XYZ file of C-alpha atoms in Angstrom:
700
model
C -22.405 -188.619 11.816
C -25.443 -186.524 10.866
C -25.003 -183.535 8.583
C -26.028 -181.192 11.430
C -23.416 -182.699 13.782
C -20.850 -182.615 11.007
C -21.329 -178.924 10.333
C -21.224 -178.184 14.060
C -17.876 -179.965 14.362
C -16.541 -178.223 11.294
C -17.627 -174.862 12.671
C -15.750 -175.539 15.906
C -12.650 -176.501 13.949
C -12.836 -173.346 11.853
C -13.090 -171.229 14.994
C -9.990 -172.882 16.394
C -8.036 -172.187 13.214
C -8.514 -168.442 13.034
C -8.897 -165.430 15.260
C -12.189 -163.653 15.610
C -13.294 -161.534 12.669
C -14.413 -158.961 15.197
C -10.835 -158.438 16.378
C -10.119 -156.299 13.320
C -12.542 -153.703 14.650
C -10.686 -153.180 17.920
C -7.311 -151.681 18.794
C -5.188 -149.046 17.132
C -3.919 -148.819 13.576
C -0.887 -150.359 11.959
C 1.480 -148.048 10.080
C 0.124 -149.403 6.799
C -3.422 -148.508 7.841
C -2.345 -145.019 8.947
C -0.677 -144.187 5.635
C -3.603 -145.665 3.686
C -5.971 -143.541 5.799
C -4.155 -140.373 4.720
C -4.560 -141.292 1.050
C -8.135 -142.587 1.241
C -10.964 -140.671 -0.419
C -14.668 -140.459 0.314
C -14.447 -141.946 3.810
C -17.423 -141.405 6.092
C -16.886 -139.046 9.006
C -14.978 -140.871 11.730
C -14.347 -143.911 9.526
C -11.080 -145.667 10.350
C -9.263 -147.712 7.705
C -8.717 -151.321 8.725
C -7.250 -154.378 7.029
C -9.844 -155.893 4.730
C -11.557 -152.584 3.906
C -12.189 -151.662 0.283
C -11.266 -147.992 -0.023
C -10.749 -145.409 -2.708
C -7.181 -144.090 -2.758
C -5.476 -141.061 -4.235
C -1.785 -142.050 -4.227
C 0.963 -139.457 -4.025
C 2.389 -140.780 -7.311
C 1.729 -143.483 -9.893
C 4.802 -144.911 -11.631
C 4.825 -146.587 -15.018
C 7.922 -147.621 -16.963
C 8.164 -149.216 -20.409
C 4.578 -150.386 -19.913
C 3.490 -146.746 -20.208
C 3.162 -147.606 -23.895
C 0.395 -150.099 -23.011
C -1.338 -147.755 -20.540
C -1.635 -144.860 -23.021
C -4.165 -146.659 -25.300
C -6.162 -147.755 -22.237
C -6.227 -144.139 -21.104
C -7.411 -143.026 -24.549
C -9.987 -145.809 -24.922
C -11.900 -144.654 -21.850
C -12.259 -141.223 -23.422
C -9.659 -139.395 -21.343
C -7.912 -136.506 -23.037
C -5.877 -135.000 -20.210
C -4.284 -136.092 -16.968
C -6.376 -135.185 -13.944
C -3.199 -134.174 -12.083
C -0.088 -133.986 -14.256
C 2.150 -134.003 -11.159
C 0.923 -137.440 -10.078
C 2.272 -139.719 -12.858
C 5.995 -140.431 -13.102
C 7.348 -142.096 -16.236
C 10.746 -143.866 -16.178
C 12.094 -146.046 -18.984
C 14.207 -148.927 -17.677
C 13.268 -152.409 -18.898
C 14.260 -152.798 -22.554
C 16.834 -150.018 -22.784
C 19.409 -152.168 -24.613
C 16.940 -152.607 -27.479
C 17.894 -150.023 -30.103
C 15.461 -151.248 -32.767
C 13.439 -148.634 -34.606
C 10.253 -150.071 -33.105
C 11.443 -149.729 -29.518
C 12.910 -146.305 -30.088
C 9.594 -145.165 -31.556
C 7.809 -146.538 -28.487
C 10.158 -144.671 -26.169
C 9.767 -141.484 -28.182
C 5.991 -141.802 -27.971
C 6.116 -142.133 -24.195
C 8.393 -139.109 -23.900
C 6.103 -137.079 -26.165
C 3.079 -138.069 -24.078
C 4.818 -136.953 -20.887
C 5.872 -133.667 -22.481
C 2.384 -132.982 -23.816
C 0.841 -133.435 -20.382
C 3.652 -131.846 -18.377
C 4.551 -134.909 -16.299
C 7.886 -136.095 -14.946
C 9.798 -138.231 -17.432
C 13.094 -140.050 -16.966
C 14.657 -141.397 -20.186
C 16.426 -144.679 -20.793
C 19.772 -144.584 -19.038
C 18.630 -142.572 -16.022
C 18.132 -145.796 -14.120
C 15.707 -148.386 -12.832
C 12.389 -146.687 -12.060
C 12.218 -147.740 -8.417
C 15.706 -146.430 -7.686
C 14.963 -143.200 -9.554
C 11.767 -142.600 -7.577
C 13.677 -142.957 -4.317
C 16.604 -140.773 -5.455
C 14.356 -138.055 -6.853
C 12.127 -137.942 -3.769
C 8.942 -139.070 -5.489
C 8.791 -142.024 -3.078
C 8.707 -139.816 0.013
C 8.447 -140.972 3.639
C 4.899 -141.174 4.957
C 3.250 -141.146 1.525
C 1.623 -143.872 -0.562
C 3.069 -144.461 -4.030
C 1.787 -147.108 -6.420
C 3.491 -148.501 -9.482
C 2.575 -150.648 -12.434
C 5.364 -153.008 -11.441
C 5.541 -155.712 -8.789
C 8.681 -154.336 -7.110
C 6.992 -151.087 -6.081
C 7.243 -152.605 -2.586
C 10.798 -151.228 -2.516
C 9.661 -147.735 -1.519
C 8.924 -149.118 1.944
C 12.650 -148.998 2.644
C 12.350 -145.225 3.129
C 9.025 -145.328 4.981
C 6.872 -144.856 1.872
C 3.980 -147.297 1.437
C 4.688 -148.729 -2.025
C 2.437 -151.306 -3.641
C 1.740 -152.551 -7.178
C -1.320 -151.903 -9.320
C -2.296 -153.158 -12.778
C -2.375 -151.142 -15.984
C -6.093 -150.430 -15.867
C -5.544 -148.868 -12.433
C -2.771 -146.718 -13.857
C -5.075 -145.421 -16.591
C -7.800 -144.735 -14.016
C -5.406 -142.780 -11.815
C -4.192 -140.740 -14.781
C -7.798 -139.877 -15.633
C -9.230 -139.310 -12.132
C -6.291 -139.335 -9.631
C -7.974 -142.339 -7.960
C -8.341 -146.094 -7.923
C -9.429 -148.644 -5.314
C -7.432 -150.691 -2.832
C -8.314 -153.388 -0.360
C -6.209 -152.771 2.736
C -4.356 -156.067 3.215
C -3.797 -157.982 6.424
C -0.581 -156.789 8.049
C 2.165 -159.057 9.326
C 4.543 -157.745 11.976
C 8.082 -158.982 11.330
C 10.400 -158.385 14.249
C 14.107 -158.286 13.431
C 16.154 -158.864 16.569
C 19.834 -158.347 17.276
C 22.517 -157.205 14.860
C 23.956 -158.593 11.634
C 27.489 -159.974 11.800
C 30.141 -158.479 9.484
C 29.692 -159.779 5.945
C 25.963 -160.410 6.394
C 23.688 -157.884 4.640
C 20.070 -157.092 3.897
C 19.985 -159.492 0.939
C 20.833 -162.359 3.300
C 17.956 -161.289 5.564
C 15.274 -161.381 2.885
C 16.658 -164.525 1.207
C 16.498 -166.262 4.582
C 12.985 -164.981 5.323
C 11.691 -166.224 1.945
C 12.979 -169.729 2.731
C 12.307 -169.918 6.468
C 8.692 -168.787 6.020
C 8.010 -170.482 2.685
C 4.412 -171.586 3.233
C 2.614 -168.405 2.153
C 2.785 -166.910 5.650
C 2.781 -163.383 4.200
C 0.990 -164.032 0.913
C -1.060 -160.934 0.006
C -0.104 -159.287 3.311
C 1.662 -156.034 3.943
C 4.747 -156.522 6.088
C 5.911 -154.063 8.745
C 9.524 -154.543 9.867
C 10.125 -153.608 13.493
C 12.543 -154.327 16.323
C 16.021 -153.302 17.397
C 17.472 -155.209 14.454
C 15.426 -153.217 11.952
C 16.552 -149.937 13.490
C 20.218 -150.939 13.011
C 19.903 -151.613 9.286
C 21.155 -148.957 6.843
C 18.651 -147.617 4.318
C 20.294 -149.541 1.460
C 19.635 -152.832 3.265
C 16.083 -151.747 4.048
C 15.464 -151.035 0.365
C 16.773 -154.491 -0.581
C 14.578 -156.204 2.013
C 11.466 -154.217 1.086
C 12.106 -154.890 -2.603
C 12.121 -158.668 -2.203
C 9.043 -158.804 -0.011
C 7.480 -159.144 -3.473
C 9.114 -162.561 -3.910
C 8.063 -163.410 -0.360
C 4.465 -162.959 -1.544
C 3.695 -159.642 0.145
C 1.978 -156.589 -1.330
C 4.124 -154.118 0.609
C 7.165 -154.123 2.877
C 7.446 -151.141 5.194
C 10.053 -149.764 7.600
C 9.153 -146.924 9.940
C 10.917 -143.600 9.489
C 13.602 -143.244 12.153
C 16.892 -141.449 12.732
C 18.661 -143.749 10.253
C 16.183 -142.683 7.568
C 16.530 -139.006 8.427
C 20.334 -139.099 8.394
C 20.209 -140.757 4.973
C 18.032 -137.898 3.697
C 20.393 -135.364 5.295
C 23.193 -136.809 3.173
C 21.007 -136.817 0.047
C 20.097 -133.170 0.606
C 23.766 -132.157 0.547
C 24.317 -133.480 -2.973
C 23.298 -130.206 -4.597
C 20.229 -128.216 -5.623
C 17.117 -130.382 -5.949
C 13.436 -129.502 -6.139
C 12.297 -132.241 -3.725
C 15.241 -133.548 -1.727
C 16.916 -130.455 -0.320
C 17.852 -129.066 3.123
C 14.499 -127.311 3.513
C 12.326 -130.340 2.703
C 14.433 -132.658 4.842
C 14.352 -130.192 7.744
C 10.556 -130.084 7.379
C 10.478 -133.905 7.416
C 12.495 -133.905 10.649
C 10.138 -131.362 12.194
C 7.088 -133.401 11.218
C 8.509 -136.584 12.728
C 9.467 -134.798 15.959
C 6.148 -132.946 16.228
C 3.939 -136.036 15.956
C 5.882 -139.303 16.402
C 2.668 -141.357 16.524
C 1.966 -140.432 12.892
C 5.120 -142.281 11.831
C 4.749 -145.543 13.741
C 2.087 -148.151 14.399
C -0.059 -147.729 17.502
C 1.008 -149.808 20.491
C -2.331 -151.653 20.369
C -2.408 -152.111 16.599
C -4.003 -155.365 15.442
C -1.762 -157.565 13.295
C -2.673 -160.741 11.441
C 0.494 -162.424 12.709
C 3.968 -161.823 14.088
C 7.115 -163.463 12.734
C 10.603 -162.950 14.128
C 14.195 -163.469 13.048
C 17.339 -163.172 15.158
C 19.760 -161.305 12.892
C 22.750 -162.192 15.049
C 22.200 -165.888 14.230
C 22.213 -165.278 10.472
C 25.104 -166.140 8.153
C 25.353 -165.443 4.392
C 22.591 -167.285 2.545
C 22.109 -168.350 -1.075
C 18.698 -168.955 -2.666
C 18.112 -171.593 -5.290
C 18.495 -173.070 -7.633
C 15.445 -171.722 -9.448
C 13.340 -170.763 -6.436
C 13.411 -168.113 -3.736
C 11.694 -170.557 -1.381
C 14.782 -172.760 -1.331
C 17.816 -171.300 0.436
C 20.731 -172.523 2.476
C 23.627 -171.064 4.399
C 26.610 -170.418 2.155
C 28.669 -172.511 4.556
C 26.624 -175.584 3.591
C 26.549 -174.864 -0.158
C 30.171 -173.871 -0.752
C 31.718 -177.315 -0.106
C 29.742 -178.640 -3.090
C 31.708 -176.265 -5.341
C 28.798 -175.372 -7.626
C 30.533 -174.171 -10.790
C 29.095 -171.100 -12.497
C 29.097 -169.752 -16.052
C 27.724 -166.290 -15.427
C 27.583 -163.808 -12.553
C 25.326 -160.760 -12.273
C 25.589 -157.642 -10.145
C 22.599 -155.569 -11.216
C 18.858 -154.906 -10.643
C 16.683 -152.754 -8.387
C 17.391 -154.917 -5.338
C 21.204 -154.876 -5.277
C 23.082 -152.448 -7.490
C 23.318 -149.355 -5.346
C 26.609 -147.741 -4.385
C 26.922 -149.798 -1.179
C 26.492 -152.999 -3.212
C 29.069 -152.025 -5.823
C 31.507 -151.025 -3.090
C 31.109 -154.360 -1.274
C 31.808 -156.227 -4.527
C 34.798 -153.996 -5.333
C 36.183 -154.580 -1.840
C 36.226 -158.328 -2.539
C 38.276 -157.669 -5.679
C 40.629 -155.400 -3.728
C 40.988 -158.047 -1.028
C 41.937 -160.711 -3.562
C 44.476 -158.407 -5.194
C 46.046 -157.506 -1.848
C 46.260 -161.125 -0.705
C 47.681 -162.470 -3.951
C 49.764 -159.504 -5.000
C 48.496 -159.677 -8.587
C 45.468 -158.147 -10.359
C 42.276 -160.060 -9.630
C 40.486 -161.400 -12.687
C 37.236 -163.177 -13.433
C 37.722 -166.939 -13.454
C 38.226 -168.603 -16.862
C 34.917 -169.553 -18.459
C 32.909 -167.098 -16.352
C 31.186 -163.995 -17.709
C 30.410 -161.278 -15.150
C 27.902 -158.520 -15.866
C 27.474 -155.374 -13.802
C 25.037 -152.467 -14.079
C 24.376 -149.620 -11.672
C 20.842 -149.049 -10.450
C 20.924 -145.497 -11.805
C 23.114 -142.969 -13.563
C 23.612 -141.293 -10.184
C 24.857 -144.535 -8.631
C 27.130 -145.023 -11.647
C 28.616 -141.543 -11.217
C 29.229 -142.183 -7.517
C 30.833 -145.569 -8.217
C 33.116 -144.037 -10.809
C 34.092 -141.214 -8.481
C 34.964 -143.677 -5.685
C 36.948 -145.917 -8.009
C 34.700 -148.906 -7.317
C 33.394 -149.082 -10.862
C 36.853 -149.205 -12.418
C 37.929 -151.918 -9.973
C 35.056 -154.116 -11.183
C 35.694 -153.399 -14.858
C 39.448 -154.016 -14.505
C 38.635 -157.380 -12.931
C 36.814 -158.345 -16.132
C 33.198 -157.409 -15.406
C 31.219 -156.410 -18.496
C 29.482 -153.062 -17.889
C 25.830 -152.645 -18.882
C 23.741 -149.456 -18.865
C 21.667 -148.573 -15.764
C 18.495 -150.590 -16.226
C 16.831 -153.960 -15.779
C 18.581 -155.903 -18.557
C 19.326 -159.570 -17.797
C 17.222 -159.510 -14.617
C 14.095 -159.308 -16.783
C 15.585 -161.494 -19.523
C 16.357 -158.642 -21.926
C 19.542 -157.593 -23.687
C 22.957 -159.218 -23.606
C 24.332 -161.671 -21.096
C 21.394 -164.049 -20.755
C 21.799 -167.587 -19.456
C 21.962 -170.305 -22.104
C 21.003 -173.990 -22.002
C 22.776 -175.871 -19.247
C 24.444 -172.812 -17.736
C 24.512 -171.875 -14.061
C 24.362 -168.293 -12.845
C 24.892 -166.553 -9.512
C 23.025 -163.272 -9.291
C 22.386 -160.353 -6.967
C 18.936 -159.927 -8.529
C 15.566 -160.694 -6.937
C 14.120 -163.549 -9.024
C 15.561 -166.873 -10.098
C 12.545 -168.591 -11.636
C 13.315 -170.897 -14.533
C 13.589 -168.911 -17.749
C 13.575 -165.551 -15.964
C 17.140 -164.661 -16.973
C 17.362 -166.668 -20.175
C 17.018 -170.355 -20.944
C 14.570 -172.531 -19.022
C 17.288 -175.170 -19.136
C 19.633 -172.983 -17.047
C 19.855 -172.678 -13.260
C 20.091 -169.537 -11.145
C 21.145 -168.848 -7.566
C 20.631 -165.573 -5.693
C 23.060 -164.051 -3.220
C 24.551 -160.831 -1.917
C 26.822 -158.687 -4.144
C 29.950 -159.742 -2.233
C 29.218 -163.443 -2.780
C 28.547 -162.772 -6.478
C 31.937 -161.051 -6.771
C 33.763 -163.827 -4.931
C 32.068 -166.501 -7.043
C 32.902 -164.690 -10.284
C 36.585 -164.581 -9.324
C 36.759 -168.151 -8.016
C 34.554 -169.834 -10.638
C 32.180 -171.487 -8.196
C 29.769 -170.269 -5.511
C 31.880 -169.284 -2.548
C 32.483 -166.742 0.183
C 34.659 -163.622 -0.104
C 37.006 -165.236 2.431
C 37.531 -168.204 0.113
C 38.226 -165.961 -2.886
C 40.712 -163.911 -0.891
C 42.459 -166.926 0.620
C 42.464 -168.835 -2.646
C 41.340 -171.941 -0.781
C 38.069 -173.107 0.705
C 37.136 -170.982 3.685
C 33.341 -171.179 3.972
C 31.617 -169.297 6.773
C 30.570 -171.438 9.701
C 26.977 -172.579 9.359
C 24.946 -172.317 12.543
C 21.257 -172.656 13.324
C 19.179 -169.629 12.388
C 16.876 -168.562 15.195
C 13.387 -167.624 14.033
C 9.758 -168.205 14.844
C 6.207 -167.004 14.857
C 3.793 -165.883 17.513
C 0.087 -166.555 17.624
C -1.982 -163.459 18.277
C -4.686 -163.746 20.859
C -7.563 -161.634 19.688
C -8.570 -158.896 22.091
C -12.235 -158.744 23.045
C -13.855 -156.484 20.496
C -16.203 -153.734 21.425
C -19.592 -153.895 19.805
C -19.413 -152.145 16.462
C -22.518 -150.687 14.943
C -23.069 -151.356 11.277
C -25.976 -148.959 11.041
C -23.873 -146.499 9.046
C -23.038 -149.143 6.428
C -25.106 -148.660 3.307
C -25.223 -149.619 -0.322
C -25.078 -146.977 -3.016
C -27.822 -146.864 -5.607
C -27.676 -149.925 -7.846
C -25.420 -151.983 -5.583
C -27.001 -155.068 -4.009
C -26.989 -155.103 -0.207
C -26.620 -158.870 -0.462
C -26.194 -161.685 -2.956
C -27.705 -165.129 -2.583
C -27.403 -168.387 -4.465
C -26.224 -171.958 -4.392
C -22.783 -172.540 -2.922
C -20.380 -174.187 -5.384
C -17.140 -175.372 -3.773
C -13.862 -175.706 -5.691
C -11.536 -177.273 -3.086
C -8.250 -176.823 -4.971
C -5.517 -174.409 -3.910
C -3.486 -172.489 -6.506
C -6.212 -172.692 -9.148
C -4.405 -170.615 -11.754
C -5.599 -168.417 -14.580
C -4.821 -171.114 -17.147
C -7.112 -173.464 -15.248
C -9.848 -170.829 -15.249
C -9.368 -169.620 -18.835
C -7.001 -171.700 -20.991
C -4.104 -169.851 -22.564
C -4.955 -171.138 -26.041
C -7.993 -168.828 -26.041
C -6.263 -165.759 -24.602
C -5.451 -164.084 -27.902
C -8.623 -165.064 -29.746
C -10.331 -161.698 -29.619
C -13.580 -162.845 -31.276
C -14.711 -165.260 -28.540
C -18.267 -164.428 -27.486
C -19.557 -164.245 -23.934
C -21.516 -167.468 -24.469
C -18.375 -169.225 -25.706
C -16.531 -167.962 -22.635
C -19.202 -169.497 -20.452
C -18.718 -172.889 -22.111
C -14.939 -172.973 -21.637
C -14.597 -171.435 -18.168
C -12.579 -173.759 -15.888
C -11.944 -176.073 -18.852
C -8.391 -176.901 -17.746
C -9.450 -177.307 -14.113
C -12.701 -179.260 -14.425
C -14.613 -179.564 -17.730
C -17.733 -180.355 -15.682
C -17.783 -176.894 -14.089
C -19.416 -175.170 -17.077
C -22.230 -177.752 -17.059
C -22.802 -177.571 -13.298
C -22.650 -173.848 -12.659
C -25.775 -171.666 -12.798
C -26.341 -167.944 -12.858
C -26.055 -166.326 -9.395
C -24.156 -169.247 -7.879
C -21.639 -168.206 -5.243
C -18.310 -169.884 -5.928
C -15.947 -170.695 -3.058
C -12.340 -171.730 -3.768
C -9.091 -172.479 -1.937
C -6.006 -170.371 -1.414
C -4.053 -168.337 -3.980
C -7.006 -168.380 -6.371
C -6.241 -166.859 -9.781
C -2.476 -167.174 -9.518
C -0.484 -167.179 -12.753
C -0.738 -164.772 -15.655
C -2.435 -161.367 -15.666
C -5.038 -162.286 -18.335
C -8.290 -160.430 -17.646
C -10.363 -163.146 -19.324
C -9.978 -165.324 -16.224
C -12.291 -162.872 -14.492
C -14.600 -162.081 -17.407
C -15.178 -165.796 -18.116
C -16.441 -166.309 -14.558
C -18.762 -163.341 -15.057
C -19.926 -164.878 -18.337
C -21.015 -167.948 -16.360
C -23.385 -165.723 -14.377
C -21.258 -165.736 -11.199
C -21.033 -162.344 -9.480
C -19.190 -163.325 -6.302
C -16.167 -165.523 -5.644
C -15.088 -166.205 -2.060
C -11.706 -167.852 -1.497
C -9.184 -168.518 1.258
C -6.888 -166.068 -0.526
C -6.559 -164.676 -4.023
C -3.785 -163.555 -6.278
C -3.744 -159.793 -5.941
C -3.422 -159.361 -9.716
C -6.469 -161.560 -10.276
C -8.406 -159.710 -7.588
C -7.638 -156.359 -9.177
C -8.552 -157.624 -12.647
C -11.785 -159.105 -11.260
C -13.023 -155.976 -9.500
C -11.841 -153.846 -12.426
C -14.202 -155.900 -14.605
C -17.123 -155.979 -12.152
C -16.549 -159.321 -10.381
C -16.376 -159.301 -6.587
C -13.654 -161.413 -4.961
C -13.703 -161.665 -1.156
C -11.438 -163.679 1.131
C -12.586 -165.924 3.976
C -10.144 -168.634 5.074
C -12.611 -169.466 7.866
C -15.292 -170.445 5.369
C -12.913 -172.554 3.284
C -11.633 -174.374 6.382
C -15.216 -175.142 7.395
C -16.146 -176.418 3.928
C -13.083 -178.661 3.793
C -14.045 -180.182 7.117
C -17.685 -180.553 6.082
C -16.855 -181.937 2.601
C -13.540 -183.803 2.967
C -14.055 -185.796 -0.233
C -15.366 -182.966 -2.386
C -14.922 -183.415 -6.156
C -13.228 -180.701 -8.229
C -16.596 -178.950 -8.523
C -18.899 -179.651 -5.588
C -22.545 -178.615 -5.717
C -22.840 -178.574 -1.930
C -26.592 -178.361 -1.505
C -26.061 -175.328 0.701
C -27.630 -171.955 0.126
C -25.507 -168.873 0.711
C -26.492 -165.306 1.580
C -23.636 -162.788 1.516
C -24.311 -159.448 3.183
C -21.845 -157.399 1.144
C -22.244 -154.163 3.065
C -22.582 -155.564 6.570
C -19.785 -158.077 6.058
C -21.573 -161.334 6.929
C -22.144 -164.711 5.309
C -24.820 -167.232 6.250
C -25.164 -170.773 4.904
C -28.352 -172.797 5.109
C -28.958 -176.498 4.554
C -31.619 -178.069 2.337
C -34.261 -177.544 5.052
C -33.419 -173.865 5.427
C -31.719 -174.304 8.809
C -28.635 -172.235 9.555
C -25.560 -174.393 8.951
C -22.740 -171.869 9.329
C -22.089 -168.166 9.525
C -18.963 -166.035 9.483
C -17.745 -162.570 8.677
C -16.691 -161.238 5.280
C -14.763 -158.146 4.259
C -17.210 -155.286 3.864
C -17.501 -153.903 0.355
C -16.990 -150.175 0.723
C -18.149 -147.323 -1.449
C -15.076 -147.352 -3.705
C -15.591 -150.974 -4.778
C -19.383 -150.572 -4.875
C -19.105 -147.777 -7.424
C -16.882 -149.888 -9.676
C -19.165 -152.926 -9.485
C -22.250 -150.812 -10.249
C -20.484 -149.218 -13.214
C -19.595 -152.638 -14.569
C -15.856 -152.187 -14.115
C -13.176 -149.601 -13.557
C -13.061 -148.270 -17.110
C -16.805 -147.547 -17.062
C -16.401 -145.964 -13.614
C -13.762 -143.636 -15.050
C -16.053 -142.693 -17.936
C -18.883 -141.884 -15.518
C -16.543 -139.896 -13.315
C -15.239 -137.831 -16.202
C -18.767 -137.239 -17.522
C -19.918 -136.034 -14.099
C -17.008 -133.612 -13.832
C -17.271 -132.236 -17.373
């Protein structure tokens, strides 16, 4: 087959595999886009935020925790001396709170002093896990956008707040200017149908979703939960589901504000005097929702990247693992294997709220009632429990739930992250097996890499701790095997048919001074998926601070393909597969590509952390699964680094890409995300830190 026929066939295949790029310009807005619109800065008149847009954002709050200690020097190094808005940052210490060493105490004291100097909100060690504290204290407020320097900032979506993670450089930029950039992600609509059966909770929902849709269906998406099943879930279950959308691969997990949300805030407002969550503010929230309901939900004609659905009524308790959230099975199938455990954990930001502690305590009470003797942790099992916050702890003590757990033999830990992040006492040792109500079970996460971890609901953790192996509450209470009946889980996905898009003028699109309207160069194709940061910039060089730019150029992609450094030229446009830049957060993975003279990487999808580090250092990363699909069809036997012989012209402002063959004939064209003003300014400045310096100089 001739090259021209080959590219024509590949183009047809690419068109079949994706919906029209133009579809994103038609229809209404998703809820994610609406909230992002309200927090966007410097939009042109009439500009509407859509998935894929690079925008400047001014979030309602920026949260940092123990990593505040790493953000402070970044903030100082860019020349900042004061916070642009002292009300915007929230500091909450939660990760290493069991560490009483002089070094850690000095770090904590320094963070507290910084907050006091600048007049910002500070929550000390022991107040609780930052995400829980932000929800309790009203900083994560419905309808707002709150970012955090932590991957589980997604949790705020449980109360209708668009929460999403940022990296430390972003945090420093927000402190200094109130702003950073964000690329509005594609949005997946997840419809929850029906009603959960008794004993099935939000943790079972998200554990099942992570395993049922385990092929990156929502990677780097925002997820909006809708449907009659979503509206029946209590806020505590919504928080758990939103929290673990992180493990599902999403950048945000969002529930719309509804009567369930408002009733939950009514109850919070009655707890006593509070500056943010009080009868007046909650009444105002109710008025706002009633006055303009469309502000609080997606438009009926909103354009989604995909729709997934799950029938909640078909769901039974699920357990994830071992050692992966993408592997899960119904408890009814796992229990007969009698997987013995050494440790059990009821803690973390996903599952240690009052509802969770009560459900675990009720299992203990049920065992005691059935057997007529005090329930105790099984011999050889250690059970650790920590409340999500000091407020949750006080409530659990007042209800008696806390004492029930302690009397059963659970070891109490202070409100914080602890074993979930692999810090403090109670970590898994070689060969041990743990059952945990936390959100991650990767090898080595909670201790030894030679241990194994399963994830489940709090009630299953409690039952397993009492019985000595992974089992249901019914089994623990009966004292004999009584696993829940396993039945098929009903779920699926729906293909979206793109609506015909109205013609959209790009006349208003423009490049700021110094930003190139387009980039052109040879197209270099790296066909691999999951090309991680160690492949791009080997870990052995990460902490060698004296490596020059020229040395970086010679070692870039060394662990992926040693030939890359020899083949690549300045101004080449590199195209890669999906999940590009996954792995660690090392910034050198981006700066090494820049050192090779590459200014633009296009990939099927990119790790969000890598993308943020890239743009923050002046490297553009754009996503085009259509292009990658076409290249794979056109070059099925491509080597690790393929010099394709194609020329590429990327219209960065207009959002178009054209490829030409060796004779200059058009071989393929497709759309690209448009690079908006926010990202343009950062690229022109040479990175986010330089952008901050320019911004501060202009305002001084």
